[in-house]
Coordinates of N, CA and C in Angstrom, one line a residue:
X19 N 0.8 -1.2 0.0 CA 0.0 0.0 0.0 C 0.9 1.2 0.0
X20 N 0.5 2.3 -0.7 CA 1.2 3.5 -0.8 C 0.3 4.6 -0.3
X21 N 0.9 5.4 0.7 CA 0.2 6.5 1.3 C 0.9 7.8 1.0
X22 N 0.3 8.8 0.5 CA 0.9 10.1 0.3 C 0.7 10.9 1.6
X23 N 1.7 11.5 2.1 CA 1.6 12.3 3.3 C 2.0 13.8 2.9
X24 N 1.0 14.6 2.8 CA 1.2 16.0 2.3 C 1.4 17.0 3.4
X25 N 2.6 17.5 3.4 CA 2.9 18.7 4.2 C 2.1 19.9 3.7
X26 N 1.7 20.7 4.6 CA 0.9 21.9 4.2 C 1.7 23.1 3.9
X27 N 3.0 23.1 4.3 CA 3.8 24.2 4.0 C 5.0 23.8 3.1
X28 N 5.8 24.7 2.7 CA 6.8 24.5 1.7 C 8.2 24.2 2.2
X29 N 8.3 24.0 3.5 CA 9.6 23.7 4.2 C 9.9 22.2 4.0
X30 N 10.9 21.9 3.2 CA 11.2 20.5 2.8 C 11.7 19.7 4.1
X31 N 12.4 20.3 4.9 CA 12.9 19.6 6.1 C 11.8 19.2 7.0
X32 N 10.7 20.0 7.0 CA 9.5 19.6 7.8 C 8.8 18.4 7.1
X33 N 8.7 18.4 5.8 CA 8.2 17.3 5.1 C 8.9 16.0 5.4
X34 N 10.2 16.1 5.5 CA 11.1 15.0 5.8 C 10.8 14.4 7.2
X35 N 10.7 15.3 8.1 CA 10.4 14.9 9.5 C 9.1 14.3 9.7
X36 N 8.1 14.9 9.0 CA 6.7 14.3 9.0 C 6.7 12.9 8.4
X37 N 7.3 12.8 7.3 CA 7.4 11.5 6.6 C 8.1 10.4 7.4
X38 N 9.2 10.8 8.1 CA 9.9 9.9 9.0 C 9.0 9.4 10.1
X39 N 8.2 10.3 10.7 CA 7.3 9.9 11.8 C 6.2 9.0 11.2
X40 N 5.7 9.3 10.0 CA 4.7 8.4 9.4 C 5.3 7.0 9.1
X41 N 6.5 6.9 8.6 CA 7.1 5.6 8.4 C 7.3 4.8 9.7
X42 N 7.6 5.5 10.8 CA 7.8 4.8 12.0 C 6.5 4.2 12.5
X43 N 5.4 4.8 12.2 CA 4.1 4.3 12.6 C 3.5 3.3 11.6
X44 N 4.0 3.3 10.4 CA 3.4 2.5 9.3 C 3.7 1.0 9.6
X45 N 2.7 0.2 9.1 CA 2.9 -1.3 9.1 C 3.9 -1.7 8.1
X46 N 4.5 -2.9 8.2 CA 5.4 -3.4 7.2 C 4.6 -3.5 5.9
X47 N 5.2 -3.1 4.8 CA 4.5 -3.2 3.5 C 3.9 -1.9 3.1
X48 N 3.8 -0.9 4.0 CA 3.2 0.4 3.7 C 4.3 1.3 3.2
X49 N 4.2 1.9 2.1 CA 5.1 2.8 1.6 C 4.6 4.2 1.8
X50 N 5.4 5.0 2.5 CA 5.1 6.4 2.8 C 5.8 7.4 1.8
X51 N 5.1 8.2 1.2 CA 5.6 9.2 0.3 C 5.3 10.6 0.8
X52 N 6.3 11.3 1.3 CA 6.1 12.7 1.7 C 6.2 13.7 0.5
X53 N 5.2 14.5 0.4 CA 5.1 15.5 -0.7 C 5.1 16.9 -0.1
X54 N 5.7 17.8 -0.8 CA 5.8 19.2 -0.4 C 5.1 20.1 -1.5
X55 N 4.2 21.0 -1.2 CA 3.6 21.8 -2.2 C 4.6 22.6 -3.0
X56 N 4.3 22.9 -4.2 CA 5.3 23.7 -5.1 C 5.1 25.2 -4.9
X57 N 4.0 25.6 -4.2 CA 3.9 27.0 -3.9 C 3.2 27.1 -2.5
X58 N 3.3 28.3 -1.9 CA 2.7 28.5 -0.6 C 3.7 29.1 0.4
X59 N 3.3 29.1 1.7 CA 4.1 29.7 2.7 C 5.0 28.7 3.3
X60 N 6.1 29.1 3.9 CA 7.0 28.2 4.6 C 6.5 27.7 5.9
X61 N 5.4 28.3 6.4 CA 4.7 27.8 7.6 C 3.3 28.3 7.5
X62 N 2.4 27.6 8.2 CA 1.0 27.9 8.2 C 0.6 28.3 9.6
X63 N 0.2 29.5 9.8 CA -0.1 30.0 11.2 C -1.3 31.0 11.2
X64 N -2.1 30.9 10.1 CA -3.2 31.8 10.1 C -4.2 31.5 8.9
X65 N -5.3 32.2 8.8 CA -6.3 31.8 7.8 C -5.8 31.9 6.4
X66 N -5.1 33.0 6.1 CA -4.6 33.2 4.7 C -3.7 32.1 4.3
X67 N -2.7 31.8 5.1 CA -1.8 30.7 4.8 C -2.5 29.4 4.7
X68 N -3.5 29.2 5.6 CA -4.2 27.9 5.6 C -5.0 27.7 4.3
X69 N -5.7 28.7 3.8 CA -6.4 28.6 2.6 C -5.5 28.5 1.4
X70 N -4.4 29.2 1.4 CA -3.4 29.0 0.4 C -2.9 27.6 0.4
X71 N -2.6 27.0 1.5 CA -2.1 25.7 1.6 C -3.1 24.6 1.1
X72 N -4.4 24.9 1.3 CA -5.4 24.0 0.9 C -5.3 23.8 -0.7
X73 N -5.2 24.9 -1.4 CA -5.0 24.9 -2.8 C -3.7 24.2 -3.2
X74 N -2.7 24.6 -2.5 CA -1.3 24.0 -2.8 C -1.3 22.5 -2.6
X75 N -1.9 22.0 -1.5 CA -1.9 20.6 -1.3 C -2.8 19.8 -2.3
X76 N -3.9 20.4 -2.7 CA -4.7 19.8 -3.8 C -3.9 19.7 -5.0
X77 N -3.2 20.8 -5.4 CA -2.3 20.8 -6.5 C -1.3 19.7 -6.5
X78 N -0.6 19.6 -5.3 CA 0.5 18.6 -5.2 C -0.1 17.2 -5.3
X79 N -1.2 16.9 -4.7 CA -1.8 15.6 -4.7 C -2.3 15.1 -6.1
X80 N -3.1 16.0 -6.7 CA -3.6 15.6 -8.0 C -2.6 15.5 -9.1
X81 N -1.5 16.1 -8.9 CA -0.4 16.0 -9.9 C 0.7 15.0 -9.6
X82 N 0.5 14.3 -8.5 CA 1.5 13.2 -8.2 C 1.3 12.1 -9.2
X83 N 2.5 11.7 -9.9 CA 2.4 10.9 -11.1 C 2.1 9.4 -10.9
X84 N 2.3 8.9 -9.7 CA 2.2 7.5 -9.5 C 0.9 7.1 -8.7
X85 N 0.5 5.8 -8.8 CA -0.7 5.4 -8.1 C -0.5 5.5 -6.6
X86 N -1.6 5.7 -5.8 CA -1.5 5.7 -4.4 C -2.9 5.2 -3.8
X87 N -2.8 4.8 -2.6 CA -4.0 4.2 -1.9 C -4.7 5.1 -0.9
X88 N -4.1 6.1 -0.4 CA -4.7 7.0 0.6 C -3.8 8.3 0.6
X89 N -4.4 9.3 1.2 CA -3.7 10.6 1.4 C -3.9 11.1 2.8
X90 N -2.8 11.6 3.4 CA -2.9 12.2 4.7 C -2.6 13.7 4.5
X91 N -3.4 14.5 5.0 CA -3.2 16.0 5.1 C -2.5 16.3 6.4
X92 N -1.2 16.6 6.4 CA -0.5 16.7 7.6 C -0.4 18.2 8.1
X93 N -1.5 18.8 8.3 CA -1.5 20.2 8.9 C -2.6 20.2 9.9
X94 N -2.3 20.6 11.2 CA -3.3 20.6 12.2 C -4.2 21.8 12.2
X95 N -5.5 21.6 11.9 CA -6.5 22.7 11.9 C -6.5 23.4 10.5
X96 N -5.9 22.8 9.5 CA -5.8 23.5 8.2 C -7.0 23.2 7.4
X97 N -7.3 24.0 6.4 CA -8.4 23.8 5.5 C -8.0 22.9 4.3
X98 N -9.0 22.4 3.6 CA -8.7 21.7 2.4 C -9.0 20.2 2.3
X99 N -9.2 19.6 3.5 CA -9.5 18.2 3.5 C -10.8 17.8 2.6
X100 N -11.8 18.7 2.7 CA -13.0 18.4 2.0 C -12.8 18.5 0.5
X101 N -12.0 19.4 0.0 CA -11.7 19.5 -1.4 C -11.0 18.2 -1.9
X102 N -10.0 17.7 -1.1 CA -9.3 16.5 -1.5 C -10.3 15.3 -1.6
X103 N -11.3 15.3 -0.7 CA -12.2 14.2 -0.7 C -13.1 14.2 -1.9
X104 N -13.4 15.4 -2.4 CA -14.1 15.5 -3.7 C -13.3 15.1 -4.9
X105 N -12.0 15.4 -4.9 CA -11.1 15.2 -6.0 C -10.7 13.7 -6.1
X106 N -10.7 13.0 -5.0 CA -10.0 11.7 -5.0 C -11.0 10.5 -4.7
X107 N -10.7 9.4 -5.2 CA -11.5 8.2 -4.9 C -10.8 7.3 -3.9
X108 N -9.9 7.8 -3.2 CA -9.2 7.0 -2.2 C -9.4 7.7 -0.8
X109 N -9.2 7.1 0.3 CA -9.4 7.7 1.6 C -8.5 8.9 1.8
X110 N -9.0 10.0 2.4 CA -8.3 11.2 2.8 C -8.4 11.3 4.3
X111 N -7.3 11.4 5.0 CA -7.3 11.5 6.4 C -6.6 12.8 6.8
X112 N -7.2 13.6 7.6 CA -6.7 14.9 8.1 C -6.1 14.6 9.5
X113 N -4.9 15.1 9.8 CA -4.3 14.8 11.2 C -5.1 15.4 12.3
X114 N -5.8 16.5 12.1 CA -6.6 17.1 13.1 C -7.7 16.1 13.6
X115 N -8.4 15.6 12.7 CA -9.5 14.7 13.0 C -9.0 13.3 13.5
X116 N -7.9 12.9 12.9 CA -7.3 11.6 13.3 C -6.8 11.6 14.7
X117 N -6.1 12.7 15.1 CA -5.6 12.8 16.5 C -6.7 13.0 17.5
X118 N -7.7 13.8 17.2 CA -8.8 14.0 18.2 C -9.6 12.8 18.4
X119 N -9.9 12.1 17.3 CA -10.8 10.9 17.4 C -10.0 9.8 18.1
X120 N -8.7 9.7 17.9 CA -7.9 8.7 18.6 C -7.9 9.0 20.1
X121 N -7.7 10.3 20.4 CA -7.6 10.7 21.8 C -8.9 10.3 22.6
X122 N -10.0 10.3 21.9 CA -11.3 10.0 22.6 C -11.4 8.5 23.0
X123 N -10.6 7.7 22.4 CA -10.5 6.3 22.8 C -9.7 6.1 24.1
X124 N -9.0 7.2 24.5 CA -8.0 7.0 25.6 C -8.3 7.7 26.9
X125 N -9.3 8.6 26.8 CA -9.7 9.3 28.0 C -11.0 10.1 27.9
X126 N -11.5 10.6 28.9 CA -12.8 11.3 28.9 C -12.7 12.6 28.1
X127 N -11.7 13.4 28.3 CA -11.5 14.6 27.6 C -10.0 14.8 27.2
X128 N -9.8 15.5 26.1 CA -8.4 15.7 25.6 C -8.2 17.2 25.5
X129 N -6.9 17.6 25.5 CA -6.5 19.0 25.2 C -5.5 19.0 24.1
X130 N -5.6 20.0 23.2 CA -4.6 20.2 22.1 C -3.6 21.2 22.5
X131 N -2.4 20.9 22.3 CA -1.3 21.9 22.5 C -0.7 22.2 21.1
X132 N -0.8 23.5 20.7 CA -0.4 23.9 19.4 C 0.7 24.9 19.4
X133 N 0.9 25.7 18.4 CA 2.0 26.6 18.3 C 1.6 28.0 18.8
X134 N 1.3 28.9 17.9 CA 1.0 30.3 18.4 C -0.5 30.4 18.8
X135 N -0.8 31.4 19.6 CA -2.1 31.7 20.0 C -3.1 32.0 18.9
X136 N -2.6 32.6 17.8 CA -3.5 32.9 16.7 C -4.0 31.6 16.0
X137 N -3.4 30.5 16.2 CA -3.9 29.2 15.6 C -5.0 28.6 16.4
X138 N -5.2 29.0 17.7 CA -6.1 28.4 18.5 C -7.6 28.5 18.0
X139 N -8.0 29.7 17.5 CA -9.4 29.7 17.0 C -9.6 28.9 15.8
X140 N -8.6 28.8 14.9 CA -8.7 27.9 13.7 C -8.9 26.5 14.1
X141 N -8.1 26.0 15.1 CA -8.3 24.6 15.5 C -9.6 24.4 16.2
X142 N -10.0 25.3 17.0 CA -11.3 25.2 17.7 C -12.4 25.1 16.6
X143 N -12.4 25.9 15.6 CA -13.4 25.9 14.5 C -13.4 24.5 13.8
X144 N -12.2 24.0 13.5 CA -12.1 22.8 12.7 C -12.6 21.6 13.6
X145 N -12.3 21.6 14.9 CA -12.8 20.5 15.7 C -14.3 20.6 15.8
X146 N -14.9 21.8 15.9 CA -16.3 22.0 16.0 C -17.0 21.5 14.7
X147 N -16.4 21.9 13.5 CA -16.9 21.5 12.3 C -16.9 19.9 12.1
X148 N -15.9 19.3 12.7 CA -15.8 17.9 12.6 C -16.6 17.1 13.7
X149 N -17.2 17.9 14.5 CA -18.0 17.3 15.6 C -17.2 16.6 16.7
X150 N -16.0 17.1 16.9 CA -15.0 16.6 17.9 C -14.8 17.5 19.1
X151 N -15.5 18.6 19.1 CA -15.3 19.6 20.2 C -15.9 19.3 21.5
X152 N -16.9 18.4 21.6 CA -17.6 18.2 22.8 C -16.7 17.6 23.9
X153 N -15.7 16.9 23.5 CA -14.8 16.3 24.5 C -13.4 16.9 24.5
X154 N -13.3 18.1 23.9 CA -12.1 18.8 23.9 C -12.1 19.8 25.2
X155 N -11.2 19.5 26.1 CA -11.1 20.3 27.3 C -10.6 21.7 27.0
X156 N -9.6 21.8 26.1 CA -9.0 23.1 25.8 C -8.1 23.0 24.6
X157 N -7.8 24.1 24.0 CA -6.8 24.2 23.0 C -5.8 25.3 23.5
X158 N -4.6 24.9 23.7 CA -3.6 25.8 24.3 C -2.4 26.1 23.4
X159 N -1.9 27.3 23.5 CA -0.8 27.7 22.6 C 0.5 27.5 23.4
X160 N 1.5 26.9 22.7 CA 2.9 26.8 23.4 C 3.7 28.1 23.2
X161 N 3.3 29.0 22.3 CA 4.0 30.2 22.0 C 5.2 30.0 21.0
X162 N 5.3 28.8 20.5 CA 6.4 28.5 19.6 C 5.9 28.6 18.2
X163 N 6.5 29.3 17.3 CA 6.2 29.3 15.9 C 6.5 28.0 15.3
X164 N 5.8 27.7 14.1 CA 6.0 26.4 13.5 C 7.5 26.1 13.2
X165 N 8.2 27.1 12.5 CA 9.6 26.9 12.2 C 10.5 26.8 13.4
X166 N 10.1 27.3 14.5 CA 10.9 27.3 15.7 C 10.9 25.8 16.3
X167 N 9.9 25.0 16.0 CA 9.9 23.7 16.5 C 11.1 22.9 16.0
X168 N 11.5 23.1 14.8 CA 12.7 22.5 14.3 C 14.0 23.2 14.7
X169 N 13.9 24.5 14.8 CA 15.1 25.3 15.1 C 15.5 25.1 16.6
X170 N 14.5 25.0 17.4 CA 14.8 25.0 18.9 C 14.0 23.8 19.5
X171 N 14.3 22.6 19.2 CA 13.5 21.4 19.7 C 13.5 21.3 21.2
X172 N 14.5 21.6 21.9 CA 14.5 21.5 23.3 C 13.6 22.5 24.0
X173 N 13.6 23.7 23.4 CA 12.8 24.8 23.9 C 11.3 24.4 23.6
X174 N 11.1 23.8 22.4 CA 9.7 23.4 22.0 C 9.2 22.4 23.0
X175 N 9.9 21.4 23.3 CA 9.5 20.4 24.3 C 9.1 21.0 25.6
X176 N 9.9 21.9 26.1 CA 9.6 22.6 27.4 C 8.3 23.4 27.3
X177 N 8.2 24.1 26.2 CA 7.0 24.9 26.1 C 5.7 24.0 26.0
X178 N 5.8 22.9 25.2 CA 4.7 22.0 25.1 C 4.3 21.4 26.4
X179 N 5.4 20.9 27.1 CA 5.2 20.2 28.4 C 4.5 21.2 29.3
X180 N 4.9 22.4 29.4 CA 4.4 23.4 30.3 C 2.9 23.5 30.1
X181 N 2.5 23.7 28.8 CA 1.0 23.8 28.5 C 0.3 22.5 28.7
X182 N 0.9 21.4 28.4 CA 0.3 20.1 28.6 C 0.0 19.9 30.1
X183 N 0.9 20.2 31.0 CA 0.7 20.0 32.4 C -0.4 20.9 32.9
X184 N -0.5 22.1 32.4 CA -1.6 23.0 32.8 C -2.9 22.5 32.3
X185 N -2.9 21.9 31.1 CA -4.1 21.3 30.5 C -4.6 20.1 31.4
X186 N -3.7 19.3 31.9 CA -4.1 18.2 32.7 C -4.6 18.7 34.1
X187 N -3.9 19.6 34.7 CA -4.2 20.0 36.1 C -5.3 21.1 36.1
X188 N -5.3 22.0 35.2 CA -6.3 23.1 35.3 C -7.6 22.8 34.5
X189 N -7.4 22.1 33.3 CA -8.5 21.9 32.4 C -9.1 20.5 32.5
X190 N -8.4 19.7 33.3 CA -8.9 18.3 33.6 C -8.8 17.4 32.4
X191 N -7.8 17.7 31.5 CA -7.6 16.8 30.3 C -7.0 15.5 30.8
X192 N -7.3 14.5 30.1 CA -6.7 13.2 30.4 C -5.8 12.6 29.3
X193 N -5.9 13.3 28.1 CA -5.1 13.0 27.0 C -4.6 14.3 26.4
X194 N -3.3 14.3 25.9 CA -2.8 15.5 25.2 C -2.6 15.1 23.7
X195 N -3.1 16.1 22.8 CA -2.9 16.0 21.4 C -1.9 17.0 20.9
X196 N -1.0 16.6 20.1 CA 0.0 17.5 19.6 C -0.6 18.2 18.4
X197 N -0.8 19.6 18.5 CA -1.6 20.3 17.5 C -0.8 21.0 16.4
X198 N 0.2 20.2 15.8 CA 0.9 20.7 14.7 C 1.7 19.6 14.1
X199 N 1.7 19.5 12.7 CA 2.4 18.5 12.1 C 3.9 18.5 12.4
X200 N 4.4 19.8 12.6 CA 5.8 20.0 12.9 C 6.2 19.4 14.3
X201 N 5.2 19.0 15.1 CA 5.5 18.4 16.4 C 5.7 16.9 16.3
X202 N 5.7 16.4 15.1 CA 5.8 14.9 14.9 C 7.1 14.4 15.5
X203 N 7.0 13.4 16.2 CA 8.2 12.8 16.9 C 8.5 13.2 18.3
X204 N 7.7 14.2 18.8 CA 7.9 14.7 20.1 C 7.0 14.0 21.1
X205 N 6.2 13.1 20.7 CA 5.1 12.6 21.6 C 5.7 11.8 22.7
X206 N 6.7 10.9 22.5 CA 7.2 10.0 23.5 C 7.9 10.8 24.7
X207 N 8.6 11.8 24.4 CA 9.3 12.6 25.4 C 8.2 13.4 26.2
X208 N 7.2 13.9 25.6 CA 6.2 14.6 26.3 C 5.3 13.7 27.1
X209 N 5.1 12.5 26.6 CA 4.4 11.5 27.4 C 5.1 11.1 28.7
X210 N 6.4 11.0 28.6 CA 7.2 10.6 29.7 C 7.2 11.8 30.8
X211 N 7.2 13.0 30.3 CA 7.2 14.2 31.2 C 5.8 14.4 31.8
X212 N 4.8 14.1 31.1 CA 3.4 14.5 31.6 C 2.7 13.3 32.3
X213 N 3.1 12.1 32.0 CA 2.4 11.0 32.6 C 1.0 10.6 32.0
X214 N 0.7 11.2 30.9 CA -0.6 11.0 30.2 C -0.4 10.6 28.8
X215 N -1.4 9.9 28.2 CA -1.2 9.5 26.7 C -1.1 10.8 25.9
X216 N -0.2 10.8 24.9 CA 0.1 11.9 24.0 C -0.1 11.4 22.6
X217 N -1.0 12.0 21.8 CA -1.3 11.5 20.5 C -0.7 12.5 19.5
X218 N 0.1 11.8 18.6 CA 0.7 12.6 17.5 C -0.2 12.3 16.3
X219 N -0.7 13.4 15.7 CA -1.6 13.3 14.6 C -1.1 12.6 13.4
X220 N 0.1 12.7 13.0 CA 0.7 12.0 11.9 C 0.6 10.5 12.1
X221 N 1.1 10.0 13.2 CA 1.1 8.6 13.5 C -0.4 8.1 13.5
X222 N -1.3 8.8 14.2 CA -2.7 8.4 14.2 C -3.3 8.3 12.8
X223 N -3.0 9.3 12.0 CA -3.5 9.3 10.6 C -3.1 8.2 9.8
X224 N -1.8 7.8 10.0 CA -1.3 6.7 9.2 C -2.0 5.4 9.5
X225 N -2.2 5.1 10.8 CA -2.9 3.9 11.2 C -4.4 3.9 10.8
X226 N -5.0 5.0 10.8 CA -6.4 5.1 10.3 C -6.5 4.9 8.8
X227 N -5.6 5.6 8.1 CA -5.5 5.4 6.6 C -5.3 4.0 6.3
X228 N -4.4 3.3 6.9 CA -4.1 1.9 6.6 C -5.3 1.1 6.9
X229 N -6.0 1.3 8.0 CA -7.2 0.5 8.3 C -8.3 0.7 7.2
X230 N -8.5 2.0 6.8 CA -9.5 2.2 5.8 C -9.2 1.5 4.5
X231 N -7.9 1.5 4.1 CA -7.5 0.8 2.9 C -7.8 -0.7 3.0
X232 N -7.4 -1.2 4.1 CA -7.5 -2.7 4.3 C -9.0 -3.1 4.4
X233 N -9.8 -2.2 4.9 CA -11.3 -2.5 4.9 C -11.9 -2.3 3.6
X234 N -11.2 -1.7 2.6 CA -11.8 -1.4 1.3 C -12.8 -0.3 1.3
X235 N -12.6 0.7 2.3 CA -13.5 1.8 2.4 C -12.9 3.1 1.9
X236 N -13.7 4.0 1.4 CA -13.3 5.3 1.0 C -14.5 6.3 1.2
X237 N -14.2 7.5 0.8 CA -15.2 8.6 1.0 C -16.5 8.3 0.2
X238 N -17.6 8.5 0.8 CA -18.9 8.4 0.1 C -19.0 9.5 -1.0
X239 N -19.5 9.1 -2.2 CA -19.6 10.1 -3.3 C -21.0 10.4 -3.7
X240 N -21.9 10.1 -2.8 CA -23.3 10.2 -3.2 C -23.9 11.7 -3.1
X241 N -23.1 12.5 -2.3 CA -23.7 13.8 -2.0 C -22.6 14.8 -1.7
X242 N -22.2 15.0 -0.5 CA -21.4 16.0 0.0 C -20.0 16.1 -0.7
X243 N -19.4 14.9 -0.9 CA -18.1 14.8 -1.5 C -18.1 14.2 -2.9
X244 N -19.2 14.4 -3.6 CA -19.3 14.0 -5.0 C -18.2 14.6 -5.8
X245 N -17.7 13.9 -6.8 CA -16.7 14.5 -7.7 C -17.2 15.8 -8.3
X246 N -16.3 16.8 -8.3 CA -16.7 18.2 -8.9 C -17.2 18.0 -10.3
X247 N -18.3 18.8 -10.5 CA -18.9 18.8 -11.9 C -17.9 19.5 -12.9
X248 N -17.8 18.9 -14.1 CA -16.9 19.5 -15.1 C -17.4 20.9 -15.4
X249 N -16.5 21.9 -15.4 CA -16.8 23.3 -15.8 C -15.6 24.0 -16.1
X250 N -15.7 25.2 -16.7 CA -14.6 26.0 -17.1 C -14.2 26.8 -15.8
X251 N -12.9 26.7 -15.5 CA -12.4 27.4 -14.3 C -11.2 28.2 -14.8
X252 N -11.2 29.5 -14.6 CA -10.2 30.4 -15.2 C -9.1 30.7 -14.1
X253 N -7.9 30.5 -14.6 CA -6.7 30.8 -13.7 C -6.5 29.9 -12.5
X254 N -7.2 28.7 -12.5 CA -7.0 27.7 -11.4 C -5.6 27.1 -11.5
X255 N -4.9 27.1 -10.3 CA -3.5 26.6 -10.4 C -3.4 25.1 -10.4
X256 N -4.5 24.4 -10.1 CA -4.4 23.0 -10.2 C -4.7 22.5 -11.6
X257 N -3.8 21.7 -12.1 CA -3.8 21.3 -13.5 C -5.0 20.3 -13.7
X258 N -6.0 20.7 -14.5 CA -7.1 19.8 -14.8 C -7.7 19.1 -13.6
X259 N -8.0 19.8 -12.6 CA -8.4 19.2 -11.4 C -9.7 18.4 -11.6
X260 N -10.7 19.0 -12.3 CA -12.0 18.3 -12.4 C -11.9 17.0 -13.2
X261 N -11.0 17.0 -14.2 CA -10.8 15.8 -15.0 C -10.0 14.8 -14.3
X262 N -8.9 15.3 -13.5 CA -8.1 14.3 -12.8 C -8.9 13.7 -11.6
X263 N -9.9 14.4 -11.2 CA -10.7 13.8 -10.1 C -11.4 12.5 -10.5
X264 N -11.6 12.3 -11.8 CA -12.3 11.1 -12.2 C -11.2 10.0 -12.6
X265 N -9.9 10.4 -12.5 CA -8.9 9.4 -12.9 C -7.9 9.2 -11.9
X266 N -8.1 9.7 -10.6 CA -7.2 9.4 -9.5 C -7.2 7.9 -9.4
X267 N -6.0 7.3 -9.3 CA -5.9 5.9 -9.4 C -5.2 5.2 -8.2
X268 N -6.0 4.5 -7.3 CA -5.4 3.8 -6.2 C -4.6 2.6 -6.8
X269 N -3.6 2.2 -6.0 CA -2.8 1.0 -6.5 C -3.6 -0.2 -6.3
X270 N -3.1 -1.3 -6.9 CA -3.8 -2.6 -6.7 C -3.0 -3.5 -5.8
X271 N -2.2 -2.8 -4.9 CA -1.4 -3.6 -3.9 C -2.3 -4.4 -3.0
X272 N -1.7 -5.5 -2.5 CA -2.5 -6.3 -1.6 C -2.8 -5.5 -0.3
X273 N -4.0 -5.6 0.2 CA -4.5 -4.9 1.3 C -4.6 -5.8 2.5

């Protein structure tokens, strides 16, 4: 099985880190392909960058030249998952929903620890839209910018742990969710420091995507995520998106 893991920003080193975390979580026989958008911002920390990333990720995915079985959108709280579901006939898993839904198996309530405070409302809105907000105790900001997670990993861990501990003690969270794809790989150290389960969205998304493929399941096409109707679109950066939507091709690998 081949799974595309799409970084939402244009920082290649972050794509590499996310792909490495995905490979660590993947089952034997699963091939992980990390892809980086050809345009967009070097980090996503607001609505403008998030909407730009949505288009960039769709562009990167529909123009990937080889067959694939599933797609993971590796941006926490970012837009675009719905568009991918319309364009593709394979499962699409967003790390926001994957992490939050996984956390609900592990405790009564979960808290998300993300990057900057400006990202908090975006994440709250995406959780509400997905119907995952009822058991979210809080969304807390570590104060670390996305690119600082790689530049200052030790400081990032300290900042995340500080907010995670407050979430557990003040907000009564029983599970911590890492609210940024750039936090991939930090879960084990934070788990040891906080003493509670810590869910990394990339790892959670990989296992969910694998399960959907093995079950032979994908997005319903009868209504909400039906393939886009063919029409003339002027200046659209995605190459022949509406036609490629009907030709997206999963592999025939054993499931």
